[in-house]
Short mmCIF file of C-alpha atoms and ligand atoms in Angstrom, two decimals:
data_model
loop_
_atom_site.label_atom_id
_atom_site.label_comp_id
_atom_site.label_asym_id
_atom_site.label_seq_id
_atom_site.Cartn_x
_atom_site.Cartn_y
_atom_site.Cartn_z
CA UNK A 1 1.42 -32.64 -146.59
CA UNK A 2 -0.59 -35.36 -144.89
CA UNK A 3 2.60 -37.07 -143.81
CA UNK A 4 3.98 -33.80 -142.49
CA UNK A 5 0.83 -33.20 -140.42
CA UNK A 6 1.03 -36.70 -139.06
CA UNK A 7 4.63 -36.26 -137.95
CA UNK A 8 3.88 -32.85 -136.49
CA UNK A 9 1.00 -34.38 -134.53
CA UNK A 10 3.24 -37.12 -133.17
CA UNK A 11 5.91 -34.58 -132.26
CA UNK A 12 3.52 -32.25 -130.43
CA UNK A 13 1.78 -35.16 -128.74
CA UNK A 14 5.17 -36.46 -127.63
CA UNK A 15 6.21 -33.10 -126.15
CA UNK A 16 2.89 -32.77 -124.35
CA UNK A 17 3.18 -36.33 -123.04
CA UNK A 18 6.70 -35.73 -121.72
CA UNK A 19 5.59 -32.47 -120.08
CA UNK A 20 2.68 -34.24 -118.40
CA UNK A 21 4.88 -37.07 -117.18
CA UNK A 22 7.36 -34.48 -115.84
CA UNK A 23 4.64 -32.64 -113.98
CA UNK A 24 3.22 -35.85 -112.58
CA UNK A 25 6.70 -36.92 -111.51
CA UNK A 26 7.23 -33.58 -109.81
CA UNK A 27 4.04 -33.94 -107.80
CA UNK A 28 4.67 -37.57 -106.93
CA UNK A 29 8.19 -36.63 -105.75
CA UNK A 30 6.89 -33.84 -103.51
CA UNK A 31 3.93 -35.86 -102.26
CA UNK A 32 6.36 -38.58 -101.18
CA UNK A 33 8.54 -35.93 -99.53
CA UNK A 34 5.52 -34.46 -97.79
CA UNK A 35 4.31 -37.81 -96.51
CA UNK A 36 7.67 -39.20 -95.42
CA UNK A 37 8.53 -39.52 -91.76
CA UNK A 38 10.92 -36.84 -90.52
CA UNK A 39 13.22 -37.91 -87.73
CA UNK A 40 14.00 -35.03 -85.37
CA UNK A 41 15.94 -35.02 -82.15
CA UNK A 42 13.59 -33.28 -79.78
CA UNK A 43 15.34 -31.50 -76.92
CA UNK A 44 13.39 -31.79 -73.69
CA UNK A 45 12.73 -28.88 -71.36
CA UNK A 46 11.06 -28.65 -67.97
CA UNK A 47 7.44 -27.51 -68.45
CA UNK A 48 6.40 -25.27 -65.55
CA UNK A 49 3.11 -25.76 -63.72
CA UNK A 50 2.87 -22.56 -61.64
CA UNK A 51 0.07 -20.05 -62.25
CA UNK A 52 2.36 -17.17 -63.27
CA UNK A 53 3.91 -19.24 -66.09
CA UNK A 54 0.48 -20.42 -67.28
CA UNK A 55 -0.79 -16.86 -67.38
CA UNK A 56 2.23 -15.69 -69.30
CA UNK A 57 1.67 -18.56 -71.76
CA UNK A 58 -1.86 -17.26 -72.36
CA UNK A 59 -0.49 -13.83 -73.30
CA UNK A 60 2.25 -15.33 -75.47
CA UNK A 61 -0.10 -17.44 -77.62
CA UNK A 62 -1.74 -14.18 -78.67
CA UNK A 63 1.47 -12.25 -79.22
CA UNK A 64 3.00 -15.00 -81.36
CA UNK A 65 -0.40 -15.43 -83.00
CA UNK A 66 -1.29 -19.08 -82.32
CA UNK A 67 -4.83 -17.88 -81.56
CA UNK A 68 -5.11 -16.11 -84.88
CA UNK A 69 -5.10 -19.47 -86.67
CA UNK A 70 -6.13 -22.02 -84.03
CA UNK A 71 -8.93 -19.82 -82.64
CA UNK A 72 -9.25 -17.70 -79.52
CA UNK A 73 -9.65 -20.79 -77.30
CA UNK A 74 -7.27 -22.84 -79.50
CA UNK A 75 -10.06 -25.31 -80.29
CA UNK A 76 -9.27 -25.33 -84.00
CA UNK A 77 -10.72 -23.71 -87.09
CA UNK A 78 -11.98 -25.48 -90.20
CA UNK A 79 -10.46 -23.45 -93.04
CA UNK A 80 -11.90 -25.44 -95.89
CA UNK A 81 -13.98 -28.54 -96.54
CA UNK A 82 -14.56 -29.43 -100.16
CA UNK A 83 -14.10 -32.44 -102.41
CA UNK A 84 -11.11 -30.78 -104.12
CA UNK A 85 -9.45 -29.17 -101.10
CA UNK A 86 -10.22 -31.82 -98.51
CA UNK A 87 -11.17 -30.91 -94.95
CA UNK A 88 -8.34 -28.85 -93.54
CA UNK A 89 -7.49 -26.23 -90.96
CA UNK A 90 -5.50 -25.49 -87.80
CA UNK A 91 -5.93 -28.36 -85.36
CA UNK A 92 -8.00 -28.38 -82.19
CA UNK A 93 -5.19 -28.00 -79.62
CA UNK A 94 -7.22 -28.68 -76.48
CA UNK A 95 -6.19 -31.78 -74.52
CA UNK A 96 -9.50 -33.68 -74.82
CA UNK A 97 -10.41 -36.48 -77.21
CA UNK A 98 -11.51 -33.93 -79.84
CA UNK A 99 -8.12 -32.28 -79.65
CA UNK A 100 -4.62 -33.56 -79.03
CA UNK A 101 -5.26 -35.98 -76.20
CA UNK A 102 -2.26 -37.90 -74.98
CA UNK A 103 0.20 -35.32 -76.30
CA UNK A 104 3.54 -35.63 -74.49
CA UNK A 105 5.90 -32.70 -73.81
CA UNK A 106 8.00 -34.02 -76.65
CA UNK A 107 5.01 -33.95 -79.04
CA UNK A 108 4.35 -30.30 -78.23
CA UNK A 109 7.97 -29.32 -78.77
CA UNK A 110 8.24 -31.31 -82.01
CA UNK A 111 5.12 -29.67 -83.45
CA UNK A 112 5.83 -26.10 -82.31
CA UNK A 113 9.58 -25.85 -83.04
CA UNK A 114 10.02 -28.38 -85.84
CA UNK A 115 6.64 -28.34 -87.57
CA UNK A 116 6.44 -32.11 -87.35
CA UNK A 117 3.27 -33.85 -86.15
CA UNK A 118 2.96 -36.73 -83.73
CA UNK A 119 2.86 -39.11 -86.70
CA UNK A 120 6.30 -37.82 -87.79
CA UNK A 121 4.89 -36.10 -90.90
CA UNK A 122 5.42 -32.44 -91.82
CA UNK A 123 2.59 -30.25 -90.57
CA UNK A 124 0.94 -28.24 -93.31
CA UNK A 125 0.93 -24.43 -93.08
CA UNK A 126 1.97 -24.51 -89.42
CA UNK A 127 4.56 -21.66 -89.29
CA UNK A 128 7.06 -23.37 -86.98
CA UNK A 129 9.90 -21.54 -88.73
CA UNK A 130 8.84 -18.53 -86.64
CA UNK A 131 8.77 -20.51 -83.41
CA UNK A 132 12.19 -22.17 -83.37
CA UNK A 133 13.55 -18.90 -81.91
CA UNK A 134 11.30 -19.07 -78.84
CA UNK A 135 13.48 -19.35 -75.77
CA UNK A 136 13.13 -22.14 -73.21
CA UNK A 137 11.14 -20.03 -70.81
CA UNK A 138 8.60 -18.77 -73.37
CA UNK A 139 8.22 -22.16 -75.03
CA UNK A 140 7.72 -23.73 -71.61
CA UNK A 141 5.06 -21.16 -70.66
CA UNK A 142 3.17 -21.66 -73.92
CA UNK A 143 3.06 -25.44 -73.41
CA UNK A 144 2.16 -24.99 -69.73
CA UNK A 145 -0.83 -22.91 -70.80
CA UNK A 146 -1.87 -25.31 -73.56
CA UNK A 147 -1.94 -28.20 -71.08
CA UNK A 148 -4.45 -26.37 -68.89
CA UNK A 149 -6.93 -25.67 -71.70
CA UNK A 150 -10.39 -27.07 -71.03
CA UNK A 151 -11.13 -29.90 -73.50
CA UNK A 152 -13.32 -28.63 -76.33
CA UNK A 153 -16.52 -30.49 -77.19
CA UNK A 154 -16.12 -29.64 -80.88
CA UNK A 155 -13.97 -31.92 -83.02
CA UNK A 156 -11.32 -29.90 -84.87
CA UNK A 157 -10.31 -30.27 -88.51
CA UNK A 158 -8.73 -33.64 -89.34
CA UNK A 159 -4.94 -33.60 -89.36
CA UNK A 160 -3.25 -33.00 -92.73
CA UNK A 161 -6.17 -34.38 -94.75
CA UNK A 162 -5.81 -32.16 -97.81
CA UNK A 163 -7.35 -32.80 -101.19
CA UNK A 164 -5.62 -32.51 -104.61
CA UNK A 165 -6.42 -28.82 -105.07
CA UNK A 166 -4.93 -27.78 -101.73
CA UNK A 167 -1.89 -30.05 -102.25
CA UNK A 168 -1.19 -28.04 -105.36
CA UNK A 169 -0.66 -24.94 -103.18
CA UNK A 170 1.05 -26.78 -100.36
CA UNK A 171 3.69 -28.30 -102.63
CA UNK A 172 4.42 -25.08 -104.51
CA UNK A 173 4.69 -22.84 -101.47
CA UNK A 174 7.65 -23.08 -99.03
CA UNK A 175 5.31 -22.09 -96.20
CA UNK A 176 3.14 -25.04 -97.14
CA UNK A 177 5.64 -27.43 -95.59
CA UNK A 178 8.00 -25.47 -93.31
CA UNK A 179 9.40 -28.67 -91.79
CA UNK A 180 10.73 -29.74 -95.19
CA UNK A 181 11.39 -26.52 -97.06
CA UNK A 182 12.32 -23.98 -94.39
CA UNK A 183 13.57 -25.54 -91.16
CA UNK A 184 17.07 -26.91 -90.64
CA UNK A 185 16.25 -29.40 -87.88
CA UNK A 186 19.89 -29.96 -86.89
CA UNK A 187 20.59 -26.23 -86.63
CA UNK A 188 17.67 -25.67 -84.26
CA UNK A 189 18.18 -28.81 -82.14
CA UNK A 190 19.20 -26.85 -79.04
CA UNK A 191 16.47 -24.66 -77.55
CA UNK A 192 17.86 -21.14 -76.99
CA UNK A 193 18.17 -19.88 -73.42
CA UNK A 194 17.45 -16.38 -74.65
CA UNK A 195 19.30 -13.17 -73.96
CA UNK A 196 20.02 -11.78 -70.52
CA UNK A 197 17.27 -9.24 -69.63
CA UNK A 198 20.01 -6.87 -68.47
CA UNK A 199 21.33 -6.72 -72.00
CA UNK A 200 18.53 -4.35 -73.03
CA UNK A 201 19.23 -4.26 -76.77
CA UNK A 202 19.55 -8.03 -77.17
CA UNK A 203 16.52 -8.58 -74.96
CA UNK A 204 14.48 -6.06 -76.96
CA UNK A 205 15.55 -7.69 -80.19
CA UNK A 206 14.32 -11.06 -78.94
CA UNK A 207 11.02 -9.65 -77.66
CA UNK A 208 10.42 -7.83 -80.96
CA UNK A 209 10.71 -11.03 -83.03
CA UNK A 210 6.92 -11.60 -83.14
CA UNK A 211 6.39 -8.04 -84.42
CA UNK A 212 8.25 -9.00 -87.61
CA UNK A 213 5.45 -11.24 -88.84
CA UNK A 214 3.40 -8.10 -89.51
CA UNK A 215 5.85 -5.19 -89.56
CA UNK A 216 8.37 -6.99 -91.77
CA UNK A 217 11.83 -8.44 -91.19
CA UNK A 218 13.41 -4.97 -91.07
CA UNK A 219 10.42 -3.45 -89.22
CA UNK A 220 9.99 -1.03 -92.12
CA UNK A 221 6.39 -2.08 -92.62
CA UNK A 222 4.62 -4.30 -95.04
CA UNK A 223 2.41 -3.04 -97.84
CA UNK A 224 -0.75 -4.65 -96.63
CA UNK A 225 -1.96 -7.10 -94.08
CA UNK A 226 -3.49 -9.03 -96.93
CA UNK A 227 -6.20 -10.62 -94.90
CA UNK A 228 -7.41 -7.28 -93.58
CA UNK A 229 -6.33 -4.99 -96.42
CA UNK A 230 -4.61 -2.63 -93.99
CA UNK A 231 -0.98 -1.50 -94.16
CA UNK A 232 1.16 -2.50 -91.21
CA UNK A 233 3.25 0.59 -90.59
CA UNK A 234 6.94 1.25 -90.53
CA UNK A 235 8.04 1.12 -86.88
CA UNK A 236 11.68 2.09 -87.37
CA UNK A 237 12.69 5.67 -86.40
CA UNK A 238 11.88 6.60 -90.00
CA UNK A 239 8.26 6.71 -88.92
CA UNK A 240 8.49 6.84 -85.11
CA UNK A 241 11.06 9.64 -84.88
CA UNK A 242 8.60 11.96 -83.17
CA UNK A 243 7.42 9.32 -80.68
CA UNK A 244 8.42 9.26 -77.03
CA UNK A 245 8.55 6.14 -74.90
CA UNK A 246 5.37 7.32 -73.21
CA UNK A 247 3.52 7.53 -76.53
CA UNK A 248 4.77 4.02 -77.31
CA UNK A 249 3.49 2.65 -73.98
CA UNK A 250 0.07 4.25 -74.57
CA UNK A 251 -0.13 2.66 -78.01
CA UNK A 252 0.84 -0.79 -76.65
CA UNK A 253 -1.23 -0.65 -73.45
CA UNK A 254 -4.33 1.27 -74.55
CA UNK A 255 -4.25 0.88 -78.31
CA UNK A 256 -4.35 4.65 -78.79
CA UNK A 257 -2.15 6.38 -81.38
CA UNK A 258 -0.76 9.93 -81.04
CA UNK A 259 -3.49 11.32 -83.31
CA UNK A 260 -6.11 9.79 -81.02
CA UNK A 261 -7.13 6.92 -83.31
CA UNK A 262 -7.74 3.52 -81.82
CA UNK A 263 -5.98 0.35 -83.01
CA UNK A 264 -8.53 -2.44 -83.42
CA UNK A 265 -7.54 -5.73 -81.77
CA UNK A 266 -8.17 -7.40 -85.12
CA UNK A 267 -5.24 -5.47 -86.62
CA UNK A 268 -2.70 -5.84 -83.82
CA UNK A 269 -2.91 -7.89 -80.60
CA UNK A 270 -1.98 -4.90 -78.43
CA UNK A 271 -4.05 -6.09 -75.46
CA UNK A 272 -1.69 -9.06 -75.11
CA UNK A 273 1.44 -7.06 -76.04
CA UNK A 274 0.41 -4.47 -73.42
CA UNK A 275 0.53 -7.13 -70.72
CA UNK A 276 4.26 -7.52 -71.12
CA UNK A 277 6.08 -6.01 -68.14
CA UNK A 278 7.35 -2.41 -68.11
CA UNK A 279 10.90 -3.73 -68.45
CA UNK A 280 9.96 -5.80 -71.48
CA UNK A 281 8.14 -2.99 -73.26
CA UNK A 282 11.03 -0.68 -72.42
CA UNK A 283 13.48 -3.14 -74.00
CA UNK A 284 11.34 -3.37 -77.16
CA UNK A 285 11.21 0.44 -77.34
CA UNK A 286 14.96 0.83 -76.91
CA UNK A 287 15.58 -1.79 -79.57
CA UNK A 288 13.15 -0.25 -82.09
CA UNK A 289 14.75 3.15 -81.56
CA UNK A 290 18.19 1.66 -82.21
CA UNK A 291 17.17 0.46 -85.67
CA UNK A 292 18.32 2.28 -88.78
CA UNK A 293 15.60 4.59 -90.11
CA UNK A 294 14.62 2.45 -93.05
CA UNK A 295 12.31 3.93 -95.63
CA UNK A 296 10.22 1.29 -97.27
CA UNK A 297 8.83 2.63 -100.50
CA UNK A 298 6.50 -0.33 -100.88
CA UNK A 299 5.01 -0.04 -97.44
CA UNK A 300 2.39 2.59 -97.06
CA UNK A 301 3.01 4.10 -93.66
CA UNK A 302 -0.07 4.43 -91.53
CA UNK A 303 0.34 8.20 -91.39
CA UNK A 304 0.51 8.52 -95.15
CA UNK A 305 -2.47 6.37 -95.95
CA UNK A 306 -6.18 6.55 -95.58
CA UNK A 307 -6.05 3.21 -93.78
C1 HEC B 401 -0.66 -19.49 -89.86
C2 HEC B 401 -1.54 -20.30 -89.03
C3 HEC B 401 -0.98 -20.98 -87.80
C4 HEC B 401 -0.36 -20.39 -86.72
C5 HEC B 401 -0.04 -18.92 -86.51
C6 HEC B 401 -0.09 -21.47 -85.78
N1 HEC B 401 -0.52 -22.67 -86.29
FE1 HEC B 401 -0.37 -24.49 -85.38
N2 HEC B 401 -1.12 -25.39 -87.04
C7 HEC B 401 -1.63 -24.72 -88.14
C8 HEC B 401 -2.20 -25.69 -89.07
C9 HEC B 401 -2.86 -25.37 -90.39
C10 HEC B 401 -2.02 -26.96 -88.47
C11 HEC B 401 -2.47 -28.31 -89.03
C12 HEC B 401 -1.36 -28.97 -89.77
C13 HEC B 401 -1.76 -30.27 -90.39
O1 HEC B 401 -2.87 -30.76 -90.19
O2 HEC B 401 -0.89 -30.83 -91.10
C14 HEC B 401 -1.33 -26.73 -87.20
C15 HEC B 401 -0.94 -27.74 -86.34
C16 HEC B 401 -0.46 -27.53 -85.06
C17 HEC B 401 -0.12 -28.58 -84.12
C18 HEC B 401 -0.13 -30.08 -84.39
C19 HEC B 401 -1.38 -30.72 -83.94
C20 HEC B 401 -1.40 -32.19 -84.27
O3 HEC B 401 -2.32 -32.59 -84.97
O4 HEC B 401 -0.51 -32.92 -83.86
C21 HEC B 401 0.27 -27.96 -82.95
C22 HEC B 401 0.68 -28.62 -81.64
C23 HEC B 401 0.19 -26.54 -83.18
N3 HEC B 401 -0.24 -26.31 -84.48
C24 HEC B 401 0.49 -25.57 -82.22
C25 HEC B 401 0.60 -24.20 -82.50
C26 HEC B 401 1.07 -23.24 -81.56
C27 HEC B 401 1.43 -23.50 -80.11
C28 HEC B 401 1.12 -22.04 -82.21
C29 HEC B 401 1.68 -20.73 -81.70
C30 HEC B 401 3.00 -20.79 -81.08
C31 HEC B 401 0.63 -22.26 -83.57
N4 HEC B 401 0.31 -23.59 -83.71
C32 HEC B 401 0.50 -21.29 -84.55
C33 HEC B 401 -1.62 -23.37 -88.37
C34 HEC B 401 -1.07 -22.41 -87.52
C1 HEC B 402 -0.97 -9.08 -86.30
C2 HEC B 402 -0.08 -8.11 -86.89
C3 HEC B 402 0.73 -7.24 -85.96
C4 HEC B 402 1.60 -7.63 -84.96
C5 HEC B 402 1.94 -9.04 -84.52
C6 HEC B 402 2.16 -6.43 -84.42
N1 HEC B 402 1.64 -5.34 -85.06
FE1 HEC B 402 2.02 -3.37 -84.63
N2 HEC B 402 0.60 -2.82 -85.97
C7 HEC B 402 -0.07 -3.64 -86.84
C8 HEC B 402 -0.99 -2.85 -87.66
C9 HEC B 402 -1.89 -3.39 -88.77
C10 HEC B 402 -0.85 -1.51 -87.25
C11 HEC B 402 -1.63 -0.29 -87.77
C12 HEC B 402 -2.80 -0.10 -86.84
C13 HEC B 402 -3.80 0.90 -87.34
O1 HEC B 402 -3.64 1.39 -88.45
O2 HEC B 402 -4.75 1.18 -86.58
C14 HEC B 402 0.17 -1.53 -86.18
C15 HEC B 402 0.63 -0.39 -85.52
C16 HEC B 402 1.73 -0.37 -84.69
C17 HEC B 402 2.34 0.85 -84.17
C18 HEC B 402 1.88 2.27 -84.47
C19 HEC B 402 2.66 2.79 -85.67
C20 HEC B 402 2.10 4.06 -86.25
O3 HEC B 402 2.75 4.58 -87.17
O4 HEC B 402 1.03 4.52 -85.86
C21 HEC B 402 3.40 0.47 -83.39
C22 HEC B 402 4.38 1.37 -82.66
C23 HEC B 402 3.44 -0.98 -83.43
N3 HEC B 402 2.42 -1.45 -84.23
C24 HEC B 402 4.37 -1.74 -82.75
C25 HEC B 402 4.33 -3.13 -82.67
C26 HEC B 402 5.21 -3.91 -81.85
C27 HEC B 402 6.31 -3.37 -80.97
C28 HEC B 402 4.85 -5.23 -82.04
C29 HEC B 402 5.45 -6.46 -81.38
C30 HEC B 402 5.54 -6.49 -79.94
C31 HEC B 402 3.75 -5.25 -82.97
N4 HEC B 402 3.47 -3.96 -83.35
C32 HEC B 402 3.11 -6.40 -83.41
C33 HEC B 402 0.05 -5.01 -86.91
C34 HEC B 402 0.76 -5.80 -86.02
#
């Protein structure tokens, strides 16, 4: 009996030991992946300097939600600072010494489209997989605006300095390291020119890309905006079948829904979306109306919920 217990102990201990070594190996492998230098061929584009482009860049950083993470003035937000998580958050993107001083056009493009930092390492939780679709003109305007930001006097969170607890999430989650787990750097090497504005459907499809991050890939809504505990509604004809283009414009420009309720800025950046031109909003409307009326059982439509 004693012998049996001894052997059982050795066996269980052995299995546990192997499991631990496996787990450790897994983390060491991914940590090495995460800290390796990623070579990307950055395509250069002309960055505009005229006022109109800069102003459009300011609108775009809200529509594509850079400000939601990096802060209204893009001066960075400290998400967490703890022994176990490390000090981490979206970087201070202002050009001063507290931000990204000395950033070249290439550095901007590498970070935004490829999710790779100036040091060649994968940026953590920076959703560049959404931004590789930005066309040359929009990408140029965003960078043009970023270059004119007044330097912030507040130092931002240190770059990629995560502690063991946060690494645990980063390594497990594809969004933790988009540059390694989600982006095919060769496939996105060329920066798209974008569709011809006269091709209304294609143009609308392009302009509606940023809406997907909340309304879902098929625009049929998402159950909840987790952060805010509010459903983001279905915006296919399934839900908008009674809408007219005029109602749509009022919602996008004034934040007012057909039943008279007001959309808070914190739920949807309609103030920025509303600054798109009439032609652009028209193209988005035409595109949304062309979508199949998808019912999404999981998504609680705004109309059917108590909010
Ligand atoms: C979901 C949140 C989120 C959104 C949205 C987001 N970022 Fe980031 N971004 C981050 C985080 C977090 C980091 C820091 C990554 C790190 O330290 O490894 C970062 C890093 C960066 C960097 C690299 C800075 C450096 O240290 O070299 C740039 C540039 C940047 N973001 C620009 C943008 C722009 C432009 C947009 C909008 C087009 C944007 N980000 C949208 C979270 C976000
Ligand atoms: C940050 C997340 C977010 C983004 C980005 C976003 N929306 Fe929304 N949208 C919402 C939420 C949440 C609501 C519900 C608002 C409420 O309940 O007051 C909403 C409501 C709407 C409605 C009203 C639907 C209804 O049933 O009342 C329309 C139409 C709409 N969005 C279109 C768009 C379009 C077009 C875009 C892109 C140009 C867009 N949204 C981008 C989150 C977002």
